[in-house]
JSON list of C-alpha atoms in Angstrom, two decimals:
[
{"chain": "A", "resi": 592, "resn": "UNK", "atom": "CA", "xyz": [13.40, -8.75, -13.62]},
{"chain": "A", "resi": 593, "resn": "UNK", "atom": "CA", "xyz": [10.57, -6.18, -12.91]},
{"chain": "A", "resi": 594, "resn": "UNK", "atom": "CA", "xyz": [7.84, -8.84, -13.79]},
{"chain": "A", "resi": 595, "resn": "UNK", "atom": "CA", "xyz": [9.50, -11.46, -11.53]},
{"chain": "A", "resi": 596, "resn": "UNK", "atom": "CA", "xyz": [9.77, -9.04, -8.65]},
{"chain": "A", "resi": 597, "resn": "UNK", "atom": "CA", "xyz": [6.11, -7.93, -9.24]},
{"chain": "A", "resi": 598, "resn": "UNK", "atom": "CA", "xyz": [5.05, -11.55, -9.27]},
{"chain": "A", "resi": 599, "resn": "UNK", "atom": "CA", "xyz": [6.91, -12.21, -6.09]},
{"chain": "A", "resi": 600, "resn": "UNK", "atom": "CA", "xyz": [5.19, -9.17, -4.36]},
{"chain": "A", "resi": 601, "resn": "UNK", "atom": "CA", "xyz": [1.78, -10.30, -5.45]},
{"chain": "A", "resi": 602, "resn": "UNK", "atom": "CA", "xyz": [2.39, -13.75, -4.17]},
{"chain": "A", "resi": 603, "resn": "UNK", "atom": "CA", "xyz": [3.38, -12.25, -0.77]},
{"chain": "A", "resi": 604, "resn": "UNK", "atom": "CA", "xyz": [0.01, -10.42, -0.90]},
{"chain": "A", "resi": 605, "resn": "UNK", "atom": "CA", "xyz": [1.05, -6.96, -1.65]},
{"chain": "A", "resi": 606, "resn": "UNK", "atom": "CA", "xyz": [-1.82, -4.86, -3.03]},
{"chain": "A", "resi": 607, "resn": "UNK", "atom": "CA", "xyz": [-1.55, -3.70, -6.48]},
{"chain": "A", "resi": 608, "resn": "UNK", "atom": "CA", "xyz": [-3.08, -0.20, -6.74]},
{"chain": "A", "resi": 609, "resn": "UNK", "atom": "CA", "xyz": [-0.98, 0.68, -9.66]},
{"chain": "A", "resi": 610, "resn": "UNK", "atom": "CA", "xyz": [-3.61, 2.35, -11.75]},
{"chain": "A", "resi": 611, "resn": "UNK", "atom": "CA", "xyz": [-4.26, 4.83, -14.64]},
{"chain": "A", "resi": 612, "resn": "UNK", "atom": "CA", "xyz": [-5.23, 8.17, -13.43]},
{"chain": "A", "resi": 613, "resn": "UNK", "atom": "CA", "xyz": [-8.99, 8.28, -14.08]},
{"chain": "A", "resi": 614, "resn": "UNK", "atom": "CA", "xyz": [-11.02, 11.20, -15.14]},
{"chain": "A", "resi": 615, "resn": "UNK", "atom": "CA", "xyz": [-14.60, 10.73, -14.19]},
{"chain": "A", "resi": 616, "resn": "UNK", "atom": "CA", "xyz": [-17.51, 12.63, -15.94]},
{"chain": "A", "resi": 617, "resn": "UNK", "atom": "CA", "xyz": [-20.74, 13.20, -14.01]},
{"chain": "A", "resi": 618, "resn": "UNK", "atom": "CA", "xyz": [-24.17, 14.27, -15.04]},
{"chain": "A", "resi": 619, "resn": "UNK", "atom": "CA", "xyz": [-25.82, 17.25, -13.73]},
{"chain": "A", "resi": 620, "resn": "UNK", "atom": "CA", "xyz": [-27.65, 14.92, -11.19]},
{"chain": "A", "resi": 621, "resn": "UNK", "atom": "CA", "xyz": [-24.34, 13.46, -10.09]},
{"chain": "A", "resi": 622, "resn": "UNK", "atom": "CA", "xyz": [-24.59, 10.10, -11.99]},
{"chain": "A", "resi": 623, "resn": "UNK", "atom": "CA", "xyz": [-21.39, 8.64, -13.45]},
{"chain": "A", "resi": 624, "resn": "UNK", "atom": "CA", "xyz": [-21.51, 9.18, -17.23]},
{"chain": "A", "resi": 625, "resn": "UNK", "atom": "CA", "xyz": [-18.04, 8.19, -18.35]},
{"chain": "A", "resi": 626, "resn": "UNK", "atom": "CA", "xyz": [-14.60, 7.18, -16.93]},
{"chain": "A", "resi": 627, "resn": "UNK", "atom": "CA", "xyz": [-11.64, 7.79, -19.21]},
{"chain": "A", "resi": 628, "resn": "UNK", "atom": "CA", "xyz": [-7.86, 7.58, -18.48]},
{"chain": "A", "resi": 629, "resn": "UNK", "atom": "CA", "xyz": [-5.96, 10.62, -18.01]},
{"chain": "A", "resi": 630, "resn": "UNK", "atom": "CA", "xyz": [-2.43, 9.34, -18.18]},
{"chain": "A", "resi": 631, "resn": "UNK", "atom": "CA", "xyz": [-0.49, 6.35, -19.35]},
{"chain": "A", "resi": 632, "resn": "UNK", "atom": "CA", "xyz": [0.73, 3.55, -16.87]},
{"chain": "A", "resi": 633, "resn": "UNK", "atom": "CA", "xyz": [4.33, 3.55, -15.57]},
{"chain": "A", "resi": 634, "resn": "UNK", "atom": "CA", "xyz": [7.00, 1.96, -17.65]},
{"chain": "A", "resi": 635, "resn": "UNK", "atom": "CA", "xyz": [8.81, -1.15, -16.43]},
{"chain": "A", "resi": 636, "resn": "UNK", "atom": "CA", "xyz": [11.93, 0.87, -15.57]},
{"chain": "A", "resi": 637, "resn": "UNK", "atom": "CA", "xyz": [9.98, 3.13, -13.44]},
{"chain": "A", "resi": 638, "resn": "UNK", "atom": "CA", "xyz": [8.33, 0.22, -11.69]},
{"chain": "A", "resi": 639, "resn": "UNK", "atom": "CA", "xyz": [11.75, -1.40, -11.04]},
{"chain": "A", "resi": 640, "resn": "UNK", "atom": "CA", "xyz": [12.94, 1.76, -9.47]},
{"chain": "A", "resi": 641, "resn": "UNK", "atom": "CA", "xyz": [10.00, 2.01, -7.28]},
{"chain": "A", "resi": 642, "resn": "UNK", "atom": "CA", "xyz": [10.49, -1.65, -6.19]},
{"chain": "A", "resi": 643, "resn": "UNK", "atom": "CA", "xyz": [14.07, -0.92, -5.34]},
{"chain": "A", "resi": 644, "resn": "UNK", "atom": "CA", "xyz": [13.11, 2.09, -3.26]},
{"chain": "A", "resi": 645, "resn": "UNK", "atom": "CA", "xyz": [10.41, 0.03, -1.42]},
{"chain": "A", "resi": 646, "resn": "UNK", "atom": "CA", "xyz": [12.96, -2.71, -0.63]},
{"chain": "A", "resi": 647, "resn": "UNK", "atom": "CA", "xyz": [15.51, -0.13, 0.56]},
{"chain": "A", "resi": 648, "resn": "UNK", "atom": "CA", "xyz": [12.84, 1.45, 2.85]},
{"chain": "A", "resi": 649, "resn": "UNK", "atom": "CA", "xyz": [11.98, -1.88, 4.25]},
{"chain": "A", "resi": 650, "resn": "UNK", "atom": "CA", "xyz": [15.62, -3.06, 4.85]},
{"chain": "A", "resi": 651, "resn": "UNK", "atom": "CA", "xyz": [16.50, 0.18, 6.63]},
{"chain": "A", "resi": 652, "resn": "UNK", "atom": "CA", "xyz": [13.32, -0.01, 8.73]},
{"chain": "A", "resi": 653, "resn": "UNK", "atom": "CA", "xyz": [14.13, -3.62, 9.65]},
{"chain": "A", "resi": 654, "resn": "UNK", "atom": "CA", "xyz": [17.62, -2.74, 10.68]},
{"chain": "A", "resi": 655, "resn": "UNK", "atom": "CA", "xyz": [16.63, 0.14, 12.87]},
{"chain": "A", "resi": 656, "resn": "UNK", "atom": "CA", "xyz": [13.77, -1.93, 14.54]},
{"chain": "A", "resi": 657, "resn": "UNK", "atom": "CA", "xyz": [16.40, -4.67, 15.11]},
{"chain": "A", "resi": 658, "resn": "UNK", "atom": "CA", "xyz": [18.85, -2.21, 16.66]},
{"chain": "A", "resi": 659, "resn": "UNK", "atom": "CA", "xyz": [16.15, -0.63, 18.84]},
{"chain": "A", "resi": 660, "resn": "UNK", "atom": "CA", "xyz": [14.92, -4.09, 20.11]},
{"chain": "A", "resi": 661, "resn": "UNK", "atom": "CA", "xyz": [18.41, -5.30, 20.94]},
{"chain": "A", "resi": 662, "resn": "UNK", "atom": "CA", "xyz": [18.95, -2.00, 22.86]},
{"chain": "A", "resi": 663, "resn": "UNK", "atom": "CA", "xyz": [22.70, -2.31, 22.03]},
{"chain": "A", "resi": 664, "resn": "UNK", "atom": "CA", "xyz": [22.68, 1.23, 20.55]},
{"chain": "A", "resi": 665, "resn": "UNK", "atom": "CA", "xyz": [22.00, 4.36, 22.33]},
{"chain": "A", "resi": 666, "resn": "UNK", "atom": "CA", "xyz": [19.62, 6.37, 20.11]},
{"chain": "A", "resi": 667, "resn": "UNK", "atom": "CA", "xyz": [19.47, 10.06, 20.64]},
{"chain": "A", "resi": 668, "resn": "UNK", "atom": "CA", "xyz": [15.81, 9.75, 19.63]},
{"chain": "A", "resi": 669, "resn": "UNK", "atom": "CA", "xyz": [14.03, 6.53, 18.97]},
{"chain": "A", "resi": 670, "resn": "UNK", "atom": "CA", "xyz": [13.53, 5.31, 15.36]},
{"chain": "A", "resi": 671, "resn": "UNK", "atom": "CA", "xyz": [10.20, 5.88, 13.65]},
{"chain": "A", "resi": 672, "resn": "UNK", "atom": "CA", "xyz": [8.54, 3.66, 11.13]},
{"chain": "A", "resi": 673, "resn": "UNK", "atom": "CA", "xyz": [5.54, 3.86, 8.87]},
{"chain": "A", "resi": 674, "resn": "UNK", "atom": "CA", "xyz": [2.74, 1.50, 9.89]},
{"chain": "A", "resi": 675, "resn": "UNK", "atom": "CA", "xyz": [-0.41, 0.69, 7.80]},
{"chain": "A", "resi": 676, "resn": "UNK", "atom": "CA", "xyz": [-2.85, -1.30, 9.75]},
{"chain": "A", "resi": 677, "resn": "UNK", "atom": "CA", "xyz": [-5.39, -3.74, 8.33]},
{"chain": "A", "resi": 678, "resn": "UNK", "atom": "CA", "xyz": [-8.55, -2.25, 7.05]},
{"chain": "A", "resi": 679, "resn": "UNK", "atom": "CA", "xyz": [-11.82, -2.67, 8.73]},
{"chain": "A", "resi": 680, "resn": "UNK", "atom": "CA", "xyz": [-13.48, -5.80, 7.22]},
{"chain": "A", "resi": 681, "resn": "UNK", "atom": "CA", "xyz": [-16.93, -4.00, 7.33]},
{"chain": "A", "resi": 682, "resn": "UNK", "atom": "CA", "xyz": [-15.66, -1.33, 5.14]},
{"chain": "A", "resi": 683, "resn": "UNK", "atom": "CA", "xyz": [-14.24, -3.89, 2.64]},
{"chain": "A", "resi": 684, "resn": "UNK", "atom": "CA", "xyz": [-17.66, -5.62, 2.57]},
{"chain": "A", "resi": 685, "resn": "UNK", "atom": "CA", "xyz": [-19.51, -2.33, 1.98]},
{"chain": "A", "resi": 686, "resn": "UNK", "atom": "CA", "xyz": [-17.08, -1.51, -0.91]},
{"chain": "A", "resi": 687, "resn": "UNK", "atom": "CA", "xyz": [-17.83, -4.93, -2.46]},
{"chain": "A", "resi": 688, "resn": "UNK", "atom": "CA", "xyz": [-21.63, -4.35, -2.05]},
{"chain": "A", "resi": 689, "resn": "UNK", "atom": "CA", "xyz": [-21.14, -1.11, -4.10]},
{"chain": "A", "resi": 690, "resn": "UNK", "atom": "CA", "xyz": [-19.56, -2.74, -7.06]},
{"chain": "A", "resi": 691, "resn": "UNK", "atom": "CA", "xyz": [-21.80, -2.33, -10.19]},
{"chain": "A", "resi": 692, "resn": "UNK", "atom": "CA", "xyz": [-24.24, -5.19, -11.10]},
{"chain": "A", "resi": 693, "resn": "UNK", "atom": "CA", "xyz": [-22.71, -5.64, -14.48]},
{"chain": "A", "resi": 694, "resn": "UNK", "atom": "CA", "xyz": [-19.59, -6.82, -12.51]},
{"chain": "A", "resi": 695, "resn": "UNK", "atom": "CA", "xyz": [-21.17, -8.89, -9.62]},
{"chain": "A", "resi": 696, "resn": "UNK", "atom": "CA", "xyz": [-23.47, -10.72, -11.92]},
{"chain": "A", "resi": 697, "resn": "UNK", "atom": "CA", "xyz": [-20.40, -12.29, -13.61]},
{"chain": "A", "resi": 698, "resn": "UNK", "atom": "CA", "xyz": [-19.61, -15.92, -12.41]},
{"chain": "A", "resi": 699, "resn": "UNK", "atom": "CA", "xyz": [-17.38, -15.78, -9.32]},
{"chain": "A", "resi": 700, "resn": "UNK", "atom": "CA", "xyz": [-17.59, -12.06, -8.88]},
{"chain": "A", "resi": 701, "resn": "UNK", "atom": "CA", "xyz": [-20.52, -11.79, -6.56]},
{"chain": "A", "resi": 702, "resn": "UNK", "atom": "CA", "xyz": [-19.96, -9.67, -3.40]},
{"chain": "A", "resi": 703, "resn": "UNK", "atom": "CA", "xyz": [-20.41, -12.61, -1.10]},
{"chain": "A", "resi": 704, "resn": "UNK", "atom": "CA", "xyz": [-17.82, -14.66, -3.07]},
{"chain": "A", "resi": 705, "resn": "UNK", "atom": "CA", "xyz": [-15.39, -11.92, -3.20]},
{"chain": "A", "resi": 706, "resn": "UNK", "atom": "CA", "xyz": [-15.79, -11.03, 0.47]},
{"chain": "A", "resi": 707, "resn": "UNK", "atom": "CA", "xyz": [-13.98, -14.47, 1.19]},
{"chain": "A", "resi": 708, "resn": "UNK", "atom": "CA", "xyz": [-10.93, -13.55, -0.55]},
{"chain": "A", "resi": 709, "resn": "UNK", "atom": "CA", "xyz": [-7.87, -11.28, 0.41]},
{"chain": "A", "resi": 710, "resn": "UNK", "atom": "CA", "xyz": [-8.05, -7.91, -1.16]},
{"chain": "A", "resi": 711, "resn": "UNK", "atom": "CA", "xyz": [-5.23, -8.45, -3.68]},
{"chain": "A", "resi": 712, "resn": "UNK", "atom": "CA", "xyz": [-7.02, -11.55, -5.00]},
{"chain": "A", "resi": 713, "resn": "UNK", "atom": "CA", "xyz": [-10.27, -9.47, -5.25]},
{"chain": "A", "resi": 714, "resn": "UNK", "atom": "CA", "xyz": [-8.43, -6.80, -7.35]},
{"chain": "A", "resi": 715, "resn": "UNK", "atom": "CA", "xyz": [-6.79, -9.40, -9.50]},
{"chain": "A", "resi": 716, "resn": "UNK", "atom": "CA", "xyz": [-10.28, -11.22, -10.17]},
{"chain": "A", "resi": 717, "resn": "UNK", "atom": "CA", "xyz": [-11.82, -7.87, -11.00]},
{"chain": "A", "resi": 718, "resn": "UNK", "atom": "CA", "xyz": [-9.15, -6.68, -13.43]},
{"chain": "A", "resi": 719, "resn": "UNK", "atom": "CA", "xyz": [-10.06, -8.95, -16.55]},
{"chain": "A", "resi": 720, "resn": "UNK", "atom": "CA", "xyz": [-13.74, -8.22, -15.89]},
{"chain": "A", "resi": 721, "resn": "UNK", "atom": "CA", "xyz": [-13.36, -4.51, -16.41]},
{"chain": "A", "resi": 722, "resn": "UNK", "atom": "CA", "xyz": [-11.85, -1.89, -18.64]},
{"chain": "A", "resi": 723, "resn": "UNK", "atom": "CA", "xyz": [-8.69, -0.43, -17.28]},
{"chain": "A", "resi": 724, "resn": "UNK", "atom": "CA", "xyz": [-10.56, 2.85, -16.64]},
{"chain": "A", "resi": 725, "resn": "UNK", "atom": "CA", "xyz": [-13.24, 1.05, -14.62]},
{"chain": "A", "resi": 726, "resn": "UNK", "atom": "CA", "xyz": [-10.56, -0.84, -12.70]},
{"chain": "A", "resi": 727, "resn": "UNK", "atom": "CA", "xyz": [-8.83, 2.37, -11.91]},
{"chain": "A", "resi": 728, "resn": "UNK", "atom": "CA", "xyz": [-12.03, 3.78, -10.42]},
{"chain": "A", "resi": 729, "resn": "UNK", "atom": "CA", "xyz": [-12.47, 0.67, -8.39]},
{"chain": "A", "resi": 730, "resn": "UNK", "atom": "CA", "xyz": [-8.93, 0.97, -7.00]},
{"chain": "A", "resi": 731, "resn": "UNK", "atom": "CA", "xyz": [-9.50, 4.59, -6.27]},
{"chain": "A", "resi": 732, "resn": "UNK", "atom": "CA", "xyz": [-12.77, 3.63, -4.34]},
{"chain": "A", "resi": 733, "resn": "UNK", "atom": "CA", "xyz": [-10.88, 0.93, -2.51]},
{"chain": "A", "resi": 734, "resn": "UNK", "atom": "CA", "xyz": [-8.37, 3.47, -1.09]},
{"chain": "A", "resi": 735, "resn": "UNK", "atom": "CA", "xyz": [-11.17, 5.10, 0.84]},
{"chain": "A", "resi": 736, "resn": "UNK", "atom": "CA", "xyz": [-11.79, 1.83, 2.64]},
{"chain": "A", "resi": 737, "resn": "UNK", "atom": "CA", "xyz": [-8.15, 1.63, 3.98]},
{"chain": "A", "resi": 738, "resn": "UNK", "atom": "CA", "xyz": [-6.87, 3.04, 7.13]},
{"chain": "A", "resi": 739, "resn": "UNK", "atom": "CA", "xyz": [-4.28, 5.83, 6.74]},
{"chain": "A", "resi": 740, "resn": "UNK", "atom": "CA", "xyz": [-0.63, 4.86, 7.24]},
{"chain": "A", "resi": 741, "resn": "UNK", "atom": "CA", "xyz": [0.98, 6.52, 10.23]},
{"chain": "A", "resi": 742, "resn": "UNK", "atom": "CA", "xyz": [4.44, 7.23, 11.58]},
{"chain": "A", "resi": 743, "resn": "UNK", "atom": "CA", "xyz": [5.04, 5.48, 14.96]},
{"chain": "A", "resi": 744, "resn": "UNK", "atom": "CA", "xyz": [7.97, 5.46, 17.27]},
{"chain": "A", "resi": 745, "resn": "UNK", "atom": "CA", "xyz": [9.84, 2.17, 17.80]},
{"chain": "A", "resi": 746, "resn": "UNK", "atom": "CA", "xyz": [9.27, 1.47, 21.48]},
{"chain": "A", "resi": 747, "resn": "UNK", "atom": "CA", "xyz": [7.74, -1.10, 23.82]},
{"chain": "A", "resi": 748, "resn": "UNK", "atom": "CA", "xyz": [4.21, 0.39, 23.62]},
{"chain": "A", "resi": 749, "resn": "UNK", "atom": "CA", "xyz": [4.08, 0.35, 19.80]},
{"chain": "A", "resi": 750, "resn": "UNK", "atom": "CA", "xyz": [5.76, -3.07, 19.57]},
{"chain": "A", "resi": 751, "resn": "UNK", "atom": "CA", "xyz": [2.62, -4.69, 20.82]},
{"chain": "A", "resi": 752, "resn": "UNK", "atom": "CA", "xyz": [0.54, -3.38, 17.88]},
{"chain": "A", "resi": 753, "resn": "UNK", "atom": "CA", "xyz": [3.37, -4.21, 15.48]},
{"chain": "A", "resi": 754, "resn": "UNK", "atom": "CA", "xyz": [5.06, -2.22, 12.86]},
{"chain": "A", "resi": 755, "resn": "UNK", "atom": "CA", "xyz": [3.80, -3.95, 9.71]},
{"chain": "A", "resi": 756, "resn": "UNK", "atom": "CA", "xyz": [2.65, -2.14, 6.52]},
{"chain": "A", "resi": 757, "resn": "UNK", "atom": "CA", "xyz": [-0.54, -3.96, 5.49]},
{"chain": "A", "resi": 758, "resn": "UNK", "atom": "CA", "xyz": [-0.74, -2.66, 2.00]},
{"chain": "A", "resi": 759, "resn": "UNK", "atom": "CA", "xyz": [2.90, -3.56, 1.07]},
{"chain": "A", "resi": 760, "resn": "UNK", "atom": "CA", "xyz": [2.80, -6.77, 3.16]},
{"chain": "A", "resi": 761, "resn": "UNK", "atom": "CA", "xyz": [6.04, -5.97, 4.93]},
{"chain": "A", "resi": 762, "resn": "UNK", "atom": "CA", "xyz": [6.82, -6.48, 8.62]},
{"chain": "A", "resi": 763, "resn": "UNK", "atom": "CA", "xyz": [8.66, -3.09, 8.77]},
{"chain": "A", "resi": 764, "resn": "UNK", "atom": "CA", "xyz": [8.62, -0.02, 6.51]},
{"chain": "A", "resi": 765, "resn": "UNK", "atom": "CA", "xyz": [9.65, 3.57, 6.68]},
{"chain": "A", "resi": 766, "resn": "UNK", "atom": "CA", "xyz": [10.33, 6.41, 4.43]},
{"chain": "A", "resi": 767, "resn": "UNK", "atom": "CA", "xyz": [14.12, 6.58, 3.75]},
{"chain": "A", "resi": 768, "resn": "UNK", "atom": "CA", "xyz": [14.82, 7.14, 0.11]},
{"chain": "A", "resi": 769, "resn": "UNK", "atom": "CA", "xyz": [13.46, 10.77, -0.38]},
{"chain": "A", "resi": 770, "resn": "UNK", "atom": "CA", "xyz": [15.16, 12.94, 2.09]},
{"chain": "A", "resi": 771, "resn": "UNK", "atom": "CA", "xyz": [14.79, 15.97, -0.08]},
{"chain": "A", "resi": 772, "resn": "UNK", "atom": "CA", "xyz": [11.08, 15.53, -0.15]},
{"chain": "A", "resi": 773, "resn": "UNK", "atom": "CA", "xyz": [10.09, 14.26, 3.29]},
{"chain": "A", "resi": 774, "resn": "UNK", "atom": "CA", "xyz": [11.17, 15.36, 6.66]},
{"chain": "A", "resi": 775, "resn": "UNK", "atom": "CA", "xyz": [10.43, 11.80, 8.02]},
{"chain": "A", "resi": 776, "resn": "UNK", "atom": "CA", "xyz": [13.28, 10.62, 5.63]},
{"chain": "A", "resi": 777, "resn": "UNK", "atom": "CA", "xyz": [15.64, 13.09, 7.23]},
{"chain": "A", "resi": 778, "resn": "UNK", "atom": "CA", "xyz": [14.86, 11.78, 10.67]},
{"chain": "A", "resi": 779, "resn": "UNK", "atom": "CA", "xyz": [15.56, 8.22, 9.54]},
{"chain": "A", "resi": 780, "resn": "UNK", "atom": "CA", "xyz": [18.93, 9.31, 8.19]},
{"chain": "A", "resi": 781, "resn": "UNK", "atom": "CA", "xyz": [19.79, 10.91, 11.53]},
{"chain": "A", "resi": 782, "resn": "UNK", "atom": "CA", "xyz": [18.82, 7.80, 13.39]},
{"chain": "A", "resi": 783, "resn": "UNK", "atom": "CA", "xyz": [21.07, 5.67, 11.08]},
{"chain": "A", "resi": 784, "resn": "UNK", "atom": "CA", "xyz": [24.00, 7.71, 12.32]},
{"chain": "A", "resi": 785, "resn": "UNK", "atom": "CA", "xyz": [23.40, 6.23, 15.75]},
{"chain": "A", "resi": 786, "resn": "UNK", "atom": "CA", "xyz": [24.12, 2.62, 14.71]}
]
């Protein structure tokens, strides 16, 4: 079940940044000496729980956006969602130019060739060409190219920009499943009582 859901997410274009925690050793001059893994990857059961939480977060966001757009409910405060906008293409191209030559010299992995592909496909093409530790370092570097996700209010002004979450490839997303950890989740629970 976990593998089937993961395959569906990848086909939808979701970015797979699931990675090993990497430990990087630098020389005195700041050159990368070695990358090693500092922890084991998640188990299938943990991944399934994560997938269920993401789906719950999406479905609740979709329901609140739908209610706000219909204006058939009187919200004490407007709902909020978590928006993650598309990264700047220039930053992605710069990231690809920084890939090590032992990667980009392999057939089909040149920066120019990779720049024509969506980011999830780039990561999947790079995975078999690298050690898990090197791939983890690439994923970590890719994170710096992305825009930060932000909380936005569901209203007419923000509707023009859309509410989509680029990294998850979902039209709506919010934090809902961890009200003991994040105040944003508490706000979502309060707004749910309005519908």
